PDB file of N, CA and C in Angstrom:
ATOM      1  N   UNK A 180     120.410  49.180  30.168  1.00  0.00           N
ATOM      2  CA  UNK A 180     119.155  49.903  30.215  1.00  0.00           C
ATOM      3  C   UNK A 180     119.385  51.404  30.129  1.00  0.00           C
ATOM      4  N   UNK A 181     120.412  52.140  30.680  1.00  0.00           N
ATOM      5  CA  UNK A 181     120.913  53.535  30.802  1.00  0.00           C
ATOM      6  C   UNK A 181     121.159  53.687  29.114  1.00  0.00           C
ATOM      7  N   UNK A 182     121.574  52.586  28.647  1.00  0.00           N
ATOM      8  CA  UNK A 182     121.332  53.321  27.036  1.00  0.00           C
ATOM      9  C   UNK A 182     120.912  53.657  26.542  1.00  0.00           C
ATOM     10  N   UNK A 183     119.760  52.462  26.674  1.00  0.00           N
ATOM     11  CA  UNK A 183     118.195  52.629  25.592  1.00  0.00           C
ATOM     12  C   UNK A 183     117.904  53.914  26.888  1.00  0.00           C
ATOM     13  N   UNK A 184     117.484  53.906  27.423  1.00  0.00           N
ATOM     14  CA  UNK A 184     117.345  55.434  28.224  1.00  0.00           C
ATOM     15  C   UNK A 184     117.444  56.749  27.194  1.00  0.00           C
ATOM     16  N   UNK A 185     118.898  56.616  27.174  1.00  0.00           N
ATOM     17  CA  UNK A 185     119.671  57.938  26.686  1.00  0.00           C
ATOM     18  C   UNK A 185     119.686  57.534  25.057  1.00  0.00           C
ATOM     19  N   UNK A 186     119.219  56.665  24.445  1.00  0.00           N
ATOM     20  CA  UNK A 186     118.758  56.769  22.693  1.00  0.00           C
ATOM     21  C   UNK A 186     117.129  56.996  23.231  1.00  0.00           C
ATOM     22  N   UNK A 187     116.401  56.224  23.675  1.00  0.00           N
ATOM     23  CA  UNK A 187     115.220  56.807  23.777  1.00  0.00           C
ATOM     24  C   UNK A 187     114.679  58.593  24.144  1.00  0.00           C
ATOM     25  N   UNK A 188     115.282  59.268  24.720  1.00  0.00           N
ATOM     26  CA  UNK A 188     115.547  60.481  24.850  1.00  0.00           C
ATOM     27  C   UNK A 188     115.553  61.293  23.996  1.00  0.00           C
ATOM     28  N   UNK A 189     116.870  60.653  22.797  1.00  0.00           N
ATOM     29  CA  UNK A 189     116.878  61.503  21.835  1.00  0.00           C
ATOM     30  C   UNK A 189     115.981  61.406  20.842  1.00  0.00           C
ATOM     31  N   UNK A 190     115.151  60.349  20.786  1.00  0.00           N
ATOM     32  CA  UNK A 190     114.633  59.378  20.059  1.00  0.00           C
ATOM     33  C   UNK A 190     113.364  60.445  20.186  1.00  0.00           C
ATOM     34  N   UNK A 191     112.848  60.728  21.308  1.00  0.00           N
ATOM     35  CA  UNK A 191     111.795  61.472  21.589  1.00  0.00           C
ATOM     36  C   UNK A 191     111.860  63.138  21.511  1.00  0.00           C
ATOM     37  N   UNK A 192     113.038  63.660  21.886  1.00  0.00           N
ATOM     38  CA  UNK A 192     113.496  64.970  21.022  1.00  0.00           C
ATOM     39  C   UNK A 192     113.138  64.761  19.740  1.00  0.00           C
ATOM     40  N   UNK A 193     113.811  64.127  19.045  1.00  0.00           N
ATOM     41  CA  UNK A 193     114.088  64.206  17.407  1.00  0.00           C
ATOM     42  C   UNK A 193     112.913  64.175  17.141  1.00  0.00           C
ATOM     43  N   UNK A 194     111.585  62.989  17.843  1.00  0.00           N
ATOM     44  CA  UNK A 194     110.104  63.006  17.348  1.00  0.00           C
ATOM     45  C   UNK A 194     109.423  64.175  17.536  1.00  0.00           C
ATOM     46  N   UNK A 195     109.525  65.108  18.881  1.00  0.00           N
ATOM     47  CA  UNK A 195     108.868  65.808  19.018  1.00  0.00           C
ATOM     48  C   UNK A 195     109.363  66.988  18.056  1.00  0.00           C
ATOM     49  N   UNK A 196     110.857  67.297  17.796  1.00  0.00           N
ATOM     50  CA  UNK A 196     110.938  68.538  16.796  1.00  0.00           C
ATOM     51  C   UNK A 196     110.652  68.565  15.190  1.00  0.00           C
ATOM     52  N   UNK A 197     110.441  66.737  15.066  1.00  0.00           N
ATOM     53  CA  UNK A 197     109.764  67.072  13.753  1.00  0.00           C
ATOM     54  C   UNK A 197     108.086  67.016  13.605  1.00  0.00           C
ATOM     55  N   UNK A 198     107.451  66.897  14.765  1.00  0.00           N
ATOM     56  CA  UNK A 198     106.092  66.292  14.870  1.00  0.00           C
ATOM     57  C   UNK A 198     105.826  68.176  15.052  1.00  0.00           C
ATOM     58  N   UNK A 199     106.751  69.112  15.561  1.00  0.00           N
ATOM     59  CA  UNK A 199     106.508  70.692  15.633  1.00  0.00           C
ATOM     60  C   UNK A 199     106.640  71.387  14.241  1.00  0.00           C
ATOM     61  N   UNK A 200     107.248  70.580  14.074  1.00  0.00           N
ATOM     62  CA  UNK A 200     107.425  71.234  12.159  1.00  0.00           C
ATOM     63  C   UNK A 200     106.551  71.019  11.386  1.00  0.00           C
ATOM     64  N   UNK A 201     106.008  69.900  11.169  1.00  0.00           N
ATOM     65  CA  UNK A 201     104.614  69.426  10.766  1.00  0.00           C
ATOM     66  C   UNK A 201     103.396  69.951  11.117  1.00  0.00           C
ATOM     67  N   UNK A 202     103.230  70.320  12.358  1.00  0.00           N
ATOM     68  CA  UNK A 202     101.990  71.116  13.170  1.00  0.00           C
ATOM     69  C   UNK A 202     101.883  72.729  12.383  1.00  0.00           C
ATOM     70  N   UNK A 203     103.390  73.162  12.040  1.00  0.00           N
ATOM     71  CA  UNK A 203     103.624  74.439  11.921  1.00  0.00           C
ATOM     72  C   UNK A 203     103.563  74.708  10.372  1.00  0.00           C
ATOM     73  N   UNK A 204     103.669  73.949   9.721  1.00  0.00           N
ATOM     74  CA  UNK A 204     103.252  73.620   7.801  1.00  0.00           C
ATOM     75  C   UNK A 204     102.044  73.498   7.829  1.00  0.00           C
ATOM     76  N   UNK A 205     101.264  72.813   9.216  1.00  0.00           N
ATOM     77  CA  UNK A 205      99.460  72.564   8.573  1.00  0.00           C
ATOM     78  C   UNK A 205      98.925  73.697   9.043  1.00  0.00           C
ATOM     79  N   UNK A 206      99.657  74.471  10.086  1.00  0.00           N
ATOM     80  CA  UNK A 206      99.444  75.714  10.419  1.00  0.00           C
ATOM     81  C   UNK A 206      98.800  76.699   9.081  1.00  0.00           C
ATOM     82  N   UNK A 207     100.222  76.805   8.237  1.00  0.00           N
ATOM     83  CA  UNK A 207     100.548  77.674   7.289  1.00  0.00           C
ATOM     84  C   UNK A 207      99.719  77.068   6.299  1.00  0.00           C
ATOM     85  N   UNK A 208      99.118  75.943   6.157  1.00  0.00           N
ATOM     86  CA  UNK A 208      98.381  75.552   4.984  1.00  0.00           C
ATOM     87  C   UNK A 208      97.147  75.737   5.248  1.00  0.00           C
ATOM     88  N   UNK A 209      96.561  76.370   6.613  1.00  0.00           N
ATOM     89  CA  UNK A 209      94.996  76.843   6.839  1.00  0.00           C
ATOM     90  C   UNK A 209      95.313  78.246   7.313  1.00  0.00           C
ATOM     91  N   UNK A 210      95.622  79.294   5.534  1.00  0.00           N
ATOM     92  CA  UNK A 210      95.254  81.043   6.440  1.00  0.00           C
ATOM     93  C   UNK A 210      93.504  80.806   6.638  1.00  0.00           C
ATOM     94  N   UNK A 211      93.242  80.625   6.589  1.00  0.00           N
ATOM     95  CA  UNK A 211      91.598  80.947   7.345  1.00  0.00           C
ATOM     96  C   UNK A 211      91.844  80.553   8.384  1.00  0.00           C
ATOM     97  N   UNK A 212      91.868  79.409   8.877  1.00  0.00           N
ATOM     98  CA  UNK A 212      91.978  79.324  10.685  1.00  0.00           C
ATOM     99  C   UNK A 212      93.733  79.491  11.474  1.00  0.00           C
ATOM    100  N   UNK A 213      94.094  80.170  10.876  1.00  0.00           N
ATOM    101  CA  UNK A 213      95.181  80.367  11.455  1.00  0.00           C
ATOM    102  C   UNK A 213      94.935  81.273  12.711  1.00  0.00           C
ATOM    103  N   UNK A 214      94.414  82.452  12.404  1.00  0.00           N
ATOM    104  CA  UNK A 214      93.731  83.310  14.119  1.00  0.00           C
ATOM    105  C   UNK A 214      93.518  82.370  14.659  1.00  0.00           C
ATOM    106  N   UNK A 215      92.479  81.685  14.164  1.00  0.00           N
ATOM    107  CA  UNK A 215      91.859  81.093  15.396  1.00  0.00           C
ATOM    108  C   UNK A 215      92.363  79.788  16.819  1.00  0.00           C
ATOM    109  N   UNK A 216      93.661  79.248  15.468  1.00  0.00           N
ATOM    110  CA  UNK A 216      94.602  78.421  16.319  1.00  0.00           C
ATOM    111  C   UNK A 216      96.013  78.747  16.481  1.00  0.00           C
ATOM    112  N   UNK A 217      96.035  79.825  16.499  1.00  0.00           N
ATOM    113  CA  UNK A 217      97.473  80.541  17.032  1.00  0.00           C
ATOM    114  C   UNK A 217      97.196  81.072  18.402  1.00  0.00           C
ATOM    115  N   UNK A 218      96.401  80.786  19.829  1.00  0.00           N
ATOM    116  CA  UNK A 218      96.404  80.534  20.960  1.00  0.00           C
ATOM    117  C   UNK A 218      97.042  79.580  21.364  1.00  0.00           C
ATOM    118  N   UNK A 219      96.025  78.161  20.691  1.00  0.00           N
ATOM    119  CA  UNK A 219      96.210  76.842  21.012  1.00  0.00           C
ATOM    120  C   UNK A 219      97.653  76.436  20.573  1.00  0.00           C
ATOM    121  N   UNK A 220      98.050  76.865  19.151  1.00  0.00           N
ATOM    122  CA  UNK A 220      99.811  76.579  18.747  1.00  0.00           C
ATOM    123  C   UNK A 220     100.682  77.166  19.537  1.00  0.00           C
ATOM    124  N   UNK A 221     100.578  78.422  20.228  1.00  0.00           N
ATOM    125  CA  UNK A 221     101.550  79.125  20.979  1.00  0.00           C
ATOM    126  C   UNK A 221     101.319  78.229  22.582  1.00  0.00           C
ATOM    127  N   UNK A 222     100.497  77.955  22.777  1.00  0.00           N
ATOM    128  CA  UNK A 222     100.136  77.160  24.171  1.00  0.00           C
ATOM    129  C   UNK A 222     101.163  75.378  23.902  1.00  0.00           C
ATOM    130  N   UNK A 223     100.700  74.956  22.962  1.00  0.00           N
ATOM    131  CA  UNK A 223     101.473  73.595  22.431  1.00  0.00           C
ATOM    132  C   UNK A 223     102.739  74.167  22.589  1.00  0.00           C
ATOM    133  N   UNK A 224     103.577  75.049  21.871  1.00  0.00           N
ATOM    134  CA  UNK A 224     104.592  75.290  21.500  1.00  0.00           C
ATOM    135  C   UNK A 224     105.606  75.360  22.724  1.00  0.00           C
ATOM    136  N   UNK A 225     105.043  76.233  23.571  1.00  0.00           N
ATOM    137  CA  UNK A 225     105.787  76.243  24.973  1.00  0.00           C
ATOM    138  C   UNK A 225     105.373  75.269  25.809  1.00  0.00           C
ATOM    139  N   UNK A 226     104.395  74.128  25.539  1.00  0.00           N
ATOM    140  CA  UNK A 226     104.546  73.186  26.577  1.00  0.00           C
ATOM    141  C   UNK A 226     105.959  72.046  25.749  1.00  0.00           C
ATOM    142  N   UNK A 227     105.895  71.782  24.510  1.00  0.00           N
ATOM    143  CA  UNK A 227     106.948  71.141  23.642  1.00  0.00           C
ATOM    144  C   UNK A 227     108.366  71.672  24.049  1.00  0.00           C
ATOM    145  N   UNK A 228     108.120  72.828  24.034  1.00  0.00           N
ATOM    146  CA  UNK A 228     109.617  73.499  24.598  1.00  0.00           C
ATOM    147  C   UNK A 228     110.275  73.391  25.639  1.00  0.00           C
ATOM    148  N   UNK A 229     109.053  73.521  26.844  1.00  0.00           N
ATOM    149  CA  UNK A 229     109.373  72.556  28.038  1.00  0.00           C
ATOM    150  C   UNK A 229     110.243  71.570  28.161  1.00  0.00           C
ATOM    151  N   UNK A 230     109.152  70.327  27.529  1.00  0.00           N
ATOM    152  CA  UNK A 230     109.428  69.184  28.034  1.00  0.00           C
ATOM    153  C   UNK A 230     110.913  68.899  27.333  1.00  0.00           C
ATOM    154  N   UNK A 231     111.206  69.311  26.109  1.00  0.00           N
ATOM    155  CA  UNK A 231     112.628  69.593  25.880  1.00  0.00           C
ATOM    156  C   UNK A 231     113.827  69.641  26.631  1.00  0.00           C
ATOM    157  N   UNK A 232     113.314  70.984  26.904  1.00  0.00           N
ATOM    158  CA  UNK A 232     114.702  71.284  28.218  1.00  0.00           C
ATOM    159  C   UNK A 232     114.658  70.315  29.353  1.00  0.00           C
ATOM    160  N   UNK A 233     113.176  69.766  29.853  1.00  0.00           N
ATOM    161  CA  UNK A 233     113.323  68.882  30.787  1.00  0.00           C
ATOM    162  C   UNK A 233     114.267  67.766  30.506  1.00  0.00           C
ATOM    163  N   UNK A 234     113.697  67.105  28.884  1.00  0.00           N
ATOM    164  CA  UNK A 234     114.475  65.872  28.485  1.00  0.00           C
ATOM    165  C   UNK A 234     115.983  66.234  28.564  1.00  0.00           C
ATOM    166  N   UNK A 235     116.641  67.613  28.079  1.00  0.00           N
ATOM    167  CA  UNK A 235     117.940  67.875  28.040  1.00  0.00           C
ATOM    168  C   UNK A 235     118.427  67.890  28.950  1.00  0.00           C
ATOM    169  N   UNK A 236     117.794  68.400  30.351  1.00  0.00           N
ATOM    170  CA  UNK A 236     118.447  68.241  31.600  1.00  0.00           C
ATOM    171  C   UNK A 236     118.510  67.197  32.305  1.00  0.00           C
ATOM    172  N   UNK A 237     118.005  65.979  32.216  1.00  0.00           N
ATOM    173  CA  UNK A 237     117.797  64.685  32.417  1.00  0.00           C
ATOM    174  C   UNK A 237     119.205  64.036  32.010  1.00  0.00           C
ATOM    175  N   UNK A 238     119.385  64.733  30.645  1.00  0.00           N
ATOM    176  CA  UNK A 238     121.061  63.587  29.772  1.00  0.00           C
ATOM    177  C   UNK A 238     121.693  63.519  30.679  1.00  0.00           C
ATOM    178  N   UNK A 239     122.313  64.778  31.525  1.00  0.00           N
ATOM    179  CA  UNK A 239     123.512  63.971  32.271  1.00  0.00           C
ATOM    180  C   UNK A 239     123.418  62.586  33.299  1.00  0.00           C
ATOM    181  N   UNK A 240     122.281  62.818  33.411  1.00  0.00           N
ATOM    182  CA  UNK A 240     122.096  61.896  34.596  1.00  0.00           C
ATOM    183  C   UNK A 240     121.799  60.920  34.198  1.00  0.00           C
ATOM    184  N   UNK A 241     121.498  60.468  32.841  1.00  0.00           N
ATOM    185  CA  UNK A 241     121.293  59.094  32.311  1.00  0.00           C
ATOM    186  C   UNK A 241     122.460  58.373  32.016  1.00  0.00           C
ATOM    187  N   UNK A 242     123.288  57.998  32.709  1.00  0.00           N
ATOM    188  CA  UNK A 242     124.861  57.165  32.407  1.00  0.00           C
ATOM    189  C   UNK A 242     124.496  55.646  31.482  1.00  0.00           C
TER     190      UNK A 242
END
């Protein structure tokens, strides 16, 4: 179970940094509402970033 743990982990890194890349292309593909959702993207961005480091600090402890 400590495996799938520690592949699920990365499993969910890897989703979330390409699911940020995608957010950040549909970004760039609406200059008209880009003002208006560059609050809400910078708010996403550092909660994603978060939970990151959370997931990274978690690895060791997943044996």
């Amino acid at each position: 179970m400590a495996a799938g743990a520690r592949f699920a982990t990365k499993n969910v890194a890897d989703d979330i940094d390409t699911s940020m890349k995608q957010l950040n292309e549909a970004l760039d593909q609406m200059p008209f509402a880009r003002l208006r959702f560059l609050g809400q993207h910078k708010k996403v961005t550092r909660a994603m970033a978060t939970l990151l480091v959370a997931l990274e600090d978690v690895k060791p402890y997943i044996s």
